[in-house]
C-alpha positions as a printed NumPy array, in Angstrom:
array([[ -2.02 ,  16.446,  -8.509],
       [ -3.558,  15.403, -11.819],
       [ -7.279,  14.614, -12.07 ],
       [ -6.857,  10.868, -11.427],
       [ -4.647,  11.452,  -8.389],
       [ -7.06 ,  14.066,  -7.035],
       [-10.019,  11.695,  -7.453],
       [ -8.114,   8.896,  -5.68 ],
       [ -7.09 ,  11.27 ,  -2.855],
       [-10.735,  12.303,  -2.412],
       [-11.872,   8.661,  -2.32 ],
       [ -9.23 ,   7.748,   0.264],
       [-10.001,  10.848,   2.332],
       [-13.71 ,  10.099,   2.393],
       [-13.112,   6.493,   3.402],
       [-10.695,   7.43 ,   6.204],
       [-13.146,  10.027,   7.526],
       [-16.065,   7.541,   7.339],
       [-14.114,   4.831,   9.18 ],
       [-12.901,   7.294,  11.832],
       [-16.373,   8.715,  12.449],
       [-17.88 ,   5.217,  12.465],
       [-15.6  ,   4.465,  15.427],
       [-16.414,   7.831,  17.044],
       [-12.72 ,   8.695,  17.056],
       [-11.412,  12.235,  17.039],
       [ -8.74 ,  13.302,  14.576],
       [ -6.254,  13.213,  17.452],
       [ -7.205,   9.643,  18.371],
       [ -6.672,   8.411,  14.821],
       [ -3.407,  10.336,  14.525],
       [ -2.127,   8.763,  17.753],
       [ -3.244,   5.255,  16.769],
       [ -1.558,   5.594,  13.361],
       [  1.588,   7.284,  14.628],
       [  0.979,  10.293,  12.379],
       [  0.578,  14.003,  12.934],
       [ -2.923,  15.431,  13.275],
       [ -2.16 ,  17.694,  10.296],
       [ -1.4  ,  14.663,   8.102],
       [ -4.706,  12.996,   9.054],
       [ -6.587,  16.241,   8.308],
       [ -4.841,  16.577,   4.933],
       [ -5.643,  12.967,   4.013],
       [ -9.307,  13.315,   5.002],
       [ -9.611,  16.548,   3.013],
       [ -8.038,  14.908,  -0.037],
       [ -5.407,  17.634,  -0.146],
       [ -2.476,  15.289,   0.542],
       [ -0.792,  12.784,  -1.731],
       [  0.087,  10.362,   1.093],
       [  2.839,   7.778,   0.782],
       [  2.046,   4.079,   0.793],
       [  3.572,   3.966,   4.295],
       [  1.14 ,   6.623,   5.534],
       [ -1.818,   4.766,   4.026],
       [ -0.663,   1.519,   5.618],
       [ -0.446,   3.211,   9.017],
       [ -3.973,   4.574,   8.64 ],
       [ -5.481,   1.305,   7.404],
       [ -3.755,  -0.646,  10.181],
       [ -4.934,   1.801,  12.84 ],
       [ -8.493,   1.506,  11.522],
       [ -8.174,  -2.278,  11.261],
       [ -9.434,  -2.406,   7.686],
       [ -6.435,  -3.17 ,   5.468],
       [ -5.067,  -1.046,   2.651],
       [ -7.369,  -2.33 ,  -0.146],
       [-10.414,  -1.094,   1.792],
       [ -9.157,   2.504,   1.519],
       [ -9.38 ,   2.474,  -2.268],
       [-12.304,   0.118,  -2.894],
       [-16.004,   0.784,  -2.362],
       [-17.217,  -0.458,   1.051],
       [-19.485,  -3.134,  -0.391],
       [-19.151,  -6.882,  -0.41 ],
       [-19.476,  -8.799,  -3.624],
       [-18.801, -12.4  ,  -4.583],
       [-16.439, -11.189,  -7.309],
       [-14.649,  -7.874,  -7.511],
       [-13.223,  -7.089, -10.932],
       [-10.639,  -4.368, -11.513],
       [-10.48 ,  -3.574, -15.206],
       [ -7.215,  -2.655, -16.894],
       [ -6.353,   0.929, -16.006],
       [ -8.767,   1.08 , -13.04 ],
       [ -6.339,   0.1  , -10.251],
       [ -5.269,   2.624,  -7.625],
       [ -1.83 ,   4.084,  -8.372],
       [ -0.519,   4.554,  -4.847],
       [  3.125,   5.273,  -5.726],
       [  4.666,   7.075,  -8.661],
       [  8.194,   8.23 ,  -9.402],
       [  9.49 ,  11.283, -11.27 ],
       [ 10.996,   8.841, -13.815],
       [  7.621,   7.31 , -14.685],
       [  7.563,   4.358, -12.308],
       [  4.249,   3.341, -10.767],
       [  2.809,   0.926,  -8.19 ],
       [ -0.842,   0.05 ,  -8.782],
       [ -2.956,  -1.82 ,  -6.244],
       [ -5.06 ,  -3.974,  -8.574],
       [ -6.869,  -6.248,  -6.107],
       [ -7.185,  -6.967,  -2.419],
       [ -9.162,  -8.796,   0.207],
       [-10.792,  -7.597,   3.415],
       [ -9.691,  -8.259,   7.01 ],
       [ -8.702, -10.158,   8.944],
       [ -6.216, -11.755,   6.535],
       [ -5.544,  -9.03 ,   3.975],
       [ -3.995, -10.049,   0.675],
       [ -2.929,  -7.302,  -1.737],
       [ -2.002,  -7.749,  -5.403],
       [  0.176,  -5.057,  -6.969],
       [  1.409,  -4.275, -10.481],
       [  4.754,  -2.446, -10.238],
       [  6.788,  -0.682, -12.898],
       [ 10.217,   0.656, -12.003],
       [ 11.721,   3.047, -14.529],
       [ 15.511,   3.014, -14.929],
       [ 17.009,   4.483, -11.775],
       [ 13.825,   4.064,  -9.701],
       [ 13.952,   2.823,  -6.122],
       [ 11.269,   2.235,  -3.512],
       [ 12.201,   1.676,   0.125],
       [  9.746,   0.26 ,   2.628],
       [  9.95 ,   0.128,   6.394],
       [  9.123,  -3.168,   8.081],
       [  5.417,  -3.986,   7.827],
       [  3.315,  -5.493,  10.625],
       [  4.595,  -8.7  ,  12.214],
       [  3.787, -11.789,  10.145],
       [  3.557,  -9.951,   6.794],
       [  4.811, -11.968,   3.804],
       [  5.496, -10.847,   0.238],
       [  5.805, -12.676,  -3.085],
       [  7.46 , -10.957,  -6.054],
       [  7.48 , -12.187,  -9.673],
       [  9.51 , -10.313, -12.293],
       [  7.573,  -9.986, -15.552],
       [ 10.068,  -7.832, -17.456],
       [ 13.572,  -6.525, -16.842],
       [ 15.689,  -6.783, -13.709],
       [ 14.796,  -5.97 , -10.104],
       [ 17.323,  -5.575,  -7.306],
       [ 15.721,  -6.515,  -3.989],
       [ 17.238,  -5.618,  -0.662],
       [ 15.713,  -7.588,   2.189],
       [ 16.925,  -6.753,   5.676],
       [ 20.295,  -5.672,   4.272],
       [ 20.815,  -8.648,   1.899],
       [ 20.794,  -7.967,  -1.863],
       [ 19.145, -10.275,  -4.42 ],
       [ 19.03 ,  -9.697,  -8.188],
       [ 16.003, -11.057, -10.042],
       [ 15.57 , -11.117, -13.817],
       [ 12.592, -11.843, -16.079],
       [ 10.756, -14.937, -14.871],
       [ 12.428, -15.054, -11.45 ],
       [ 10.356, -14.992,  -8.286],
       [ 11.034, -14.576,  -4.583],
       [  9.159, -14.916,  -1.32 ],
       [ 10.236, -13.06 ,   1.787],
       [  9.197, -11.718,   5.171],
       [  7.732,  -8.24 ,   4.785],
       [  8.155,  -7.451,   8.461],
       [ 11.775,  -6.389,   7.919],
       [ 13.045,  -3.315,   6.023],
       [ 13.092,  -3.937,   2.275],
       [ 13.554,  -2.129,  -1.025],
       [ 13.129,  -2.623,  -4.761],
       [ 15.438,  -0.949,  -7.313],
       [ 15.946,  -0.84 , -11.048],
       [ 19.639,  -0.337, -11.73 ],
       [ 19.364,  -1.192, -15.44 ],
       [ 18.684,   1.029, -18.449],
       [ 15.308,  -0.517, -19.324],
       [ 12.04 ,  -0.504, -17.33 ],
       [ 11.318,  -3.385, -14.961],
       [  7.846,  -4.716, -14.224],
       [  6.79 ,  -7.114, -11.496],
       [  3.755,  -8.467,  -9.692],
       [  3.786,  -8.249,  -5.925],
       [  1.467, -10.081,  -3.522],
       [  1.447,  -8.952,   0.11 ],
       [ -0.222, -10.995,   2.859],
       [ -0.867,  -9.264,   6.168],
       [ -2.566, -11.675,   8.577],
       [ -4.779, -10.619,  11.448],
       [ -5.516,  -7.027,  10.435],
       [ -7.774,  -5.459,  13.03 ],
       [ -7.385,  -8.336,  15.5  ],
       [ -4.452,  -6.899,  17.451],
       [ -3.85 ,  -3.628,  19.225],
       [ -4.418,  -0.594,  17.052],
       [ -1.51 ,   1.509,  16.015],
       [  0.854,  -1.322,  15.105],
       [  4.097,   0.093,  13.703],
       [  4.655,   0.097,   9.955]])
């Protein structure tokens, strides 16, 4: 991990540990609630893992706090500003692609705003999110191939789409130039249903 990734992993690990201890949960209880191995939870808390977005979503859902809370300071402010370059890069590809969480709200209705870049040949596949999740995607540059529950849609610069995020979905760049898009994800009712919802 580079220095930025290591710092982010340490921040996430500390927040997961704080939230777990605040609930007086053991490592095993959090692992069971999140549907993860105990070893994975230990690695995340120690900052020694570079967890996938799916793993982070499972942890944030189990804790009932929403993904943005794992990477933002636990303080409430009227306005939270994320300066250019300060977002949390939670996915990267060997080709240079990157997904940066640039803003988010707190539970119960968690809204995430992402800045995605897919390098040529990049693909990101996501399992179905929690029931009721919705996503909005707006292509800023290039071409994005979306696959939503088995159906393929091709979006080019300026195109936008809205879709249910509680079905399997994927984003791909099959062109020879980078693609960039904004993604908003709404997950209603975080922390108001049974813990350990599948992701």
